[in-house]
XYZ file of C-alpha atoms in Angstrom:
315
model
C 116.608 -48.851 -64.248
C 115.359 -52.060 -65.715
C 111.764 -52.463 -66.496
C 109.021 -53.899 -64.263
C 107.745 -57.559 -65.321
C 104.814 -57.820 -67.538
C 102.009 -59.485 -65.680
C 99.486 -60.856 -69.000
C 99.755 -63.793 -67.320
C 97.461 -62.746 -64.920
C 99.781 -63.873 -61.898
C 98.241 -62.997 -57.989
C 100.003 -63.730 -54.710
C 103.640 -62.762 -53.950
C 105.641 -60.975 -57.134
C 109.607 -60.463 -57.162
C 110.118 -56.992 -59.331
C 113.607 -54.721 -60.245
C 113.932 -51.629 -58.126
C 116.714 -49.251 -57.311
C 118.468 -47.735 -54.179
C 118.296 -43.896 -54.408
C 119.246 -41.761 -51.643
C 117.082 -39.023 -51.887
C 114.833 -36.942 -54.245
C 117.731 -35.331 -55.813
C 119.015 -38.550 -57.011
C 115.693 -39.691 -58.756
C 115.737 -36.402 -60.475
C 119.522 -36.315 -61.550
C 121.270 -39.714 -61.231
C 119.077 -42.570 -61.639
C 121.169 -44.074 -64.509
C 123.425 -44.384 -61.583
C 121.619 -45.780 -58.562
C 122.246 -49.166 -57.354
C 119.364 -51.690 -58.790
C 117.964 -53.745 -55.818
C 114.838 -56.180 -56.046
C 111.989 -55.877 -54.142
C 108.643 -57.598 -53.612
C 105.020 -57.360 -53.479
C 101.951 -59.314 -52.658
C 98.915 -59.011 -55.081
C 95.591 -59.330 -52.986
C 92.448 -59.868 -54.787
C 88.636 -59.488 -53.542
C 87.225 -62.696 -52.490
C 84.565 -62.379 -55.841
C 86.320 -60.743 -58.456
C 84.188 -59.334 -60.815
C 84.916 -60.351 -64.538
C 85.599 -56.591 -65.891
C 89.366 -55.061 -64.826
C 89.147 -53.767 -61.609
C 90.426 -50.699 -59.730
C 93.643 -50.857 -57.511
C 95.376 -49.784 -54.656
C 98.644 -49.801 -54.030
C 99.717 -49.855 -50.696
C 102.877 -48.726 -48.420
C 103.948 -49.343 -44.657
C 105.005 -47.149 -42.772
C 108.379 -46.983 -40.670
C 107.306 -49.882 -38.149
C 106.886 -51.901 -41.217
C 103.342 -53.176 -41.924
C 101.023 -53.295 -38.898
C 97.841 -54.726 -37.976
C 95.902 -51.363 -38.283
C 97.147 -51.353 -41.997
C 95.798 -54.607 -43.134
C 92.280 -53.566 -41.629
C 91.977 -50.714 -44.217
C 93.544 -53.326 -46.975
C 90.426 -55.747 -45.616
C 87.670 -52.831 -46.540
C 89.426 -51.641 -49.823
C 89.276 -56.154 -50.457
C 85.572 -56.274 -49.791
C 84.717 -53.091 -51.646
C 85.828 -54.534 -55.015
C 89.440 -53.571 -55.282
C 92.587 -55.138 -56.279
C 96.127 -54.332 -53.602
C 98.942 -54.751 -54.226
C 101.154 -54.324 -50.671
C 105.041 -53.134 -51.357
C 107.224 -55.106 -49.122
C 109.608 -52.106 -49.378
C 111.537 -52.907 -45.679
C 111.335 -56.653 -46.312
C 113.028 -56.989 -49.833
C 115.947 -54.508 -48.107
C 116.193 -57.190 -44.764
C 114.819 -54.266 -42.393
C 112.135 -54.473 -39.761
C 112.287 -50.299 -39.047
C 113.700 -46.915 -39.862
C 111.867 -45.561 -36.502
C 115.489 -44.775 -35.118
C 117.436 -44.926 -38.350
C 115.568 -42.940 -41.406
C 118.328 -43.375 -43.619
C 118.351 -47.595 -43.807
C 115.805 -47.247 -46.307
C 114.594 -43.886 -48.064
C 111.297 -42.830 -49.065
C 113.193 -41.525 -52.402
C 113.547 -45.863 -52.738
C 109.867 -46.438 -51.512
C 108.859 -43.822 -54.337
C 110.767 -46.383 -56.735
C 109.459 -48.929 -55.555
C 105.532 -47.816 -55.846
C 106.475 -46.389 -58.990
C 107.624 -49.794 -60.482
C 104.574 -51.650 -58.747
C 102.276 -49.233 -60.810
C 104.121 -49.665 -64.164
C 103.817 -53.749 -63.890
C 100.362 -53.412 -62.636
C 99.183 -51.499 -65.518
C 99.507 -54.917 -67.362
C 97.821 -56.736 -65.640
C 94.220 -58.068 -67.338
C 92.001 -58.035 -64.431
C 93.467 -54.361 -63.411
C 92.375 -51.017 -64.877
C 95.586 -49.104 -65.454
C 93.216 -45.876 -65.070
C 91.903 -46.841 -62.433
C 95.063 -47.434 -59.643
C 95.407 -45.623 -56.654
C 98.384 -45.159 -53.914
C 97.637 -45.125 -50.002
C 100.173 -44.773 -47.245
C 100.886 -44.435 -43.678
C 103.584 -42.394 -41.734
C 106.638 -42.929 -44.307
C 104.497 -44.697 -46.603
C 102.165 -41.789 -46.333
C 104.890 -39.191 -47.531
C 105.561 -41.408 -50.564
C 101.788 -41.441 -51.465
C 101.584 -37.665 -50.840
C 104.523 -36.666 -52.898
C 104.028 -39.737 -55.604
C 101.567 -36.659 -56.974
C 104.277 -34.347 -57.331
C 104.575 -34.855 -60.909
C 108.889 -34.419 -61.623
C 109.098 -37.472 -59.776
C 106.129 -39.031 -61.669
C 107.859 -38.692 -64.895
C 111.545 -39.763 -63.659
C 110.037 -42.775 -62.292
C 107.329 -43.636 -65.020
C 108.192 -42.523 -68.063
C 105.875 -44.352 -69.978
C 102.866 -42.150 -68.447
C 101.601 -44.465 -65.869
C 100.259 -42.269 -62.920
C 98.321 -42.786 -59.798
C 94.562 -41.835 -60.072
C 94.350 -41.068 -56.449
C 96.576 -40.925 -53.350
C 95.627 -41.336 -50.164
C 98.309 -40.389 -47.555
C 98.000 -40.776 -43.342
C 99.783 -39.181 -41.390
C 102.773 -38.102 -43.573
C 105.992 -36.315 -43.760
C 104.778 -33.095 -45.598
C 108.542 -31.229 -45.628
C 109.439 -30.800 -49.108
C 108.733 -27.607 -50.787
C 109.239 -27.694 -54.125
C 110.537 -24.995 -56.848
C 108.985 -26.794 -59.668
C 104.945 -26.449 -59.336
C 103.739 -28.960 -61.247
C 101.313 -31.498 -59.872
C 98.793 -34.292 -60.755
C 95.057 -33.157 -60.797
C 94.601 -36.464 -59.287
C 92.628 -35.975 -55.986
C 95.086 -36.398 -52.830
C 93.387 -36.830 -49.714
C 95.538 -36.357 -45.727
C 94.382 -38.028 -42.866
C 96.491 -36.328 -39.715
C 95.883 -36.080 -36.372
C 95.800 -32.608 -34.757
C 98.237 -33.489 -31.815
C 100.536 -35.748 -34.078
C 104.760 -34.625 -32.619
C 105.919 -36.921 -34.831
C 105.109 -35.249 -38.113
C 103.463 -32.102 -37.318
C 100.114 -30.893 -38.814
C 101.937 -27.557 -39.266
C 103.631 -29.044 -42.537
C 100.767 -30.294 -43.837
C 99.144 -27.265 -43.567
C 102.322 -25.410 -44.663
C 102.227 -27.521 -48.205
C 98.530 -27.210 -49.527
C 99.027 -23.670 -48.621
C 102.681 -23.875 -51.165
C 100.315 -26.069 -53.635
C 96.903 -25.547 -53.565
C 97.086 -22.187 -56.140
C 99.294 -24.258 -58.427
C 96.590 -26.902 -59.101
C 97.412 -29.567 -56.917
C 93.808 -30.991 -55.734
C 94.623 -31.759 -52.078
C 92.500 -32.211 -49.190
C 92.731 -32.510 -45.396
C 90.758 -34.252 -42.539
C 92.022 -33.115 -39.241
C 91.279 -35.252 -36.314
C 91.125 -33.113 -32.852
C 93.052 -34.626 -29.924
C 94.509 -37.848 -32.720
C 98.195 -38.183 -32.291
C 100.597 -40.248 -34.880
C 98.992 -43.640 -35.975
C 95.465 -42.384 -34.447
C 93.690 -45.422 -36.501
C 95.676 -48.047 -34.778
C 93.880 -49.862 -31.382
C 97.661 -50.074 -29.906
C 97.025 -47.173 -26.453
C 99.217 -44.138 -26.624
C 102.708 -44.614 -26.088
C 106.405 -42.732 -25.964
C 109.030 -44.142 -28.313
C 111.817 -41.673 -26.881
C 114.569 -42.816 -29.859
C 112.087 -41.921 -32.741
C 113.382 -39.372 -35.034
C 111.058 -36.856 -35.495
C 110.426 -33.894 -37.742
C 110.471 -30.024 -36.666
C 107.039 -28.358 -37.499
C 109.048 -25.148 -38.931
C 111.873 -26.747 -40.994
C 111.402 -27.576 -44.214
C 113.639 -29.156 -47.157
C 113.725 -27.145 -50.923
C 113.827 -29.175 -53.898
C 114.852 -26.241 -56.435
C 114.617 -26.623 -60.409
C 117.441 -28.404 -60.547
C 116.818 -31.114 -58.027
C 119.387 -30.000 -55.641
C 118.226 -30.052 -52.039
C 118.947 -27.982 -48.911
C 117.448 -26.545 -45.446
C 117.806 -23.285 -43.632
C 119.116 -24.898 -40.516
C 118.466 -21.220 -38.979
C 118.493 -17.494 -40.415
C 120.720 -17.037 -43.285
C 122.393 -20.975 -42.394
C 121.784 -23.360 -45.582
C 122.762 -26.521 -45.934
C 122.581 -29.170 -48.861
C 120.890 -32.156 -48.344
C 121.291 -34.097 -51.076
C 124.058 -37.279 -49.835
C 123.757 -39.320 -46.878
C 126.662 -37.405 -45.255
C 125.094 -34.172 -45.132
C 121.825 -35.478 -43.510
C 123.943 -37.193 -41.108
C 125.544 -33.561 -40.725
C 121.806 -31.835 -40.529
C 120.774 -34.446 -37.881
C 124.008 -34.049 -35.723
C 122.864 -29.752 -35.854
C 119.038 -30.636 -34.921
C 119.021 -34.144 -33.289
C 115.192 -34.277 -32.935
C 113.695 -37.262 -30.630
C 110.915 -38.600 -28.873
C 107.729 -39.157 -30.362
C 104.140 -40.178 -29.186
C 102.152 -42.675 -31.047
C 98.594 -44.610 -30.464
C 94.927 -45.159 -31.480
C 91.863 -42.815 -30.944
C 88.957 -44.713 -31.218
C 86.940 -41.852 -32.842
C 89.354 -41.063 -35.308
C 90.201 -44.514 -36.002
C 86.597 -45.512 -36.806
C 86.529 -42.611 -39.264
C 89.613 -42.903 -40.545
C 88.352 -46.671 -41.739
C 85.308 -45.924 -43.303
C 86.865 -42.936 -45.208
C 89.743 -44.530 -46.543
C 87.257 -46.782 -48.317
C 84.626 -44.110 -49.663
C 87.475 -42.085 -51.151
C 88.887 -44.647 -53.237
C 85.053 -45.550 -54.230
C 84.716 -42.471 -54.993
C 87.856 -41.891 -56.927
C 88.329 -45.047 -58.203
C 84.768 -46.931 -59.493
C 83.479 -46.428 -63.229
């Protein structure tokens, strides 16, 4: 994969960067030299008083709706408490407006290369603190920041050594168990909501239970009676095409990146190519998903997404 831009020139605003088009996990780990490049673009925001010393960074992932107003209000606090964002435009550099009824139009496996780039050109830049960049995420975009720790991927992806200093992840996709423990001592922080059917707490739960003991320094807020997008001040709503995940089913990554499910008892399938998650989807077509804000949570959720990076990210 060609390397990210240099950015000495010190360059803010919108920035065109090389990406690539894997499929899935499995292709990161075993056939990158063979992925499809594809460019992609990001915006670089910076606080309204920079300060003259590099600052700290966050960079920042939609989810599948593609960025939403909710989204920018968290970028808005990170802005005003002294950090640097840079927002992926992962759907818009790939000409789609959502995966909500279509998860395979763009991967997170491509959102992962995507971040992954962002951080390796944004290490460059002079008024940024490589050491200091962080990774936050909603929904889809959550489940890249929450397995952007996961450190295989890390090292496909960066091989230079750039790594995130802190992920934040809401609401995410936590289905991939992996054979390989090996994980960043970077602090991860999840954000779900207690009632979310869209991407069930039960997985969350399921993976710092899988991780926790093998260093991985995860943490979870659970917000009582929050469903998906809980920080949002859209009401609840029913979007009864949404693919959504089942709270027992999980997806193995073993040693040597090859992927699979246990569809039921003794019943695995590989899930490595697009035609055999079409084929695991036609077996399990799971759909209908709720979605909307909770005030209480939401409030939360917006003043703790900005005292964990200050906490995780300031000198």
């Amino acid at each position: 994969m060609e390397a990210p831009p240099g950015l000495a020139d010190g360059r803010v605003g919108r920035i065109e960067y090389p990406s690539a088009n894997p499929f899935e996990i499995h292709h990161i780990l075993r056939k990158m030299d063979s992925v499809p490049p594809h460019p992609v673009f990001g915006s670089l925001l910076v606080p309204e008083r920079p300060v003259s010393e590099p600052m700290p960074c966050v960079v920042a992932m939609h989810g599948s709706l593609n960025w939403c107003g909710h989204h920018h209000e968290h970028i808005v606090g990170w802005l005003e408490a002294g950090f640097a964002v840079f927002r992926v435009h992962s759907f818009d550099s790939r000409r789609i407006g959502s995966t909500v009824e279509d998860q395979m139009k763009v991967t997170y496996a491509m959102m992962l290369t995507d971040v992954f780039q962002a951080l390796r050109m944004l290490s460059t830049h002079p008024a940024i603190d490589p050491a200091r960049i962080g990774i936050a995420g909603w929904s889809l975009g959550g489940t890249v920041a929450l397995y952007s720790a996961w450190e295989p991927i890390a090292e496909a992806l960066a091989p230079g050594g750039e790594r995130f200093a802190a992920h934040l992840s809401f609401y995410p996709a936590a289905h991939l168990r992996m054979d390989e423990q090996r994980w960043s001592q970077s602090p991860i922080l999840v954000l779900h909501g207690a009632e979310d059917d869209w991407v069930p707490l039960s997985l969350v739960e399921g993976l710092v239970e899988d991780i926790r003991p093998h260093g991985a320094n995860i943490e979870v807020h659970v917000y009582e009676g929050a469903q998906h997008s809980f920080d949002s001040v859209e009401p609840l709503t029913f979007e009864p095409k949404a693919i959504r995940l089942d709270g027992h089913m999980t997806v193995r990554i073993d040693v040597e990146g090859d992927m699979s499910s246990e569809i039921m008892p003794g019943v695995v399938i590989p899930l490595n190519e697009p035609e055999e998650r079409l084929a695991a989807f036609a077996t399990a077509p799971n759909l209908g998903v709720h979605k909307g804000g909770q005030w209480t949570a939401r409030r939360h959720a917006l003043g703790c997404s900005t005292e964990f990076f200050q906490r995780n990210l300031s000198v």
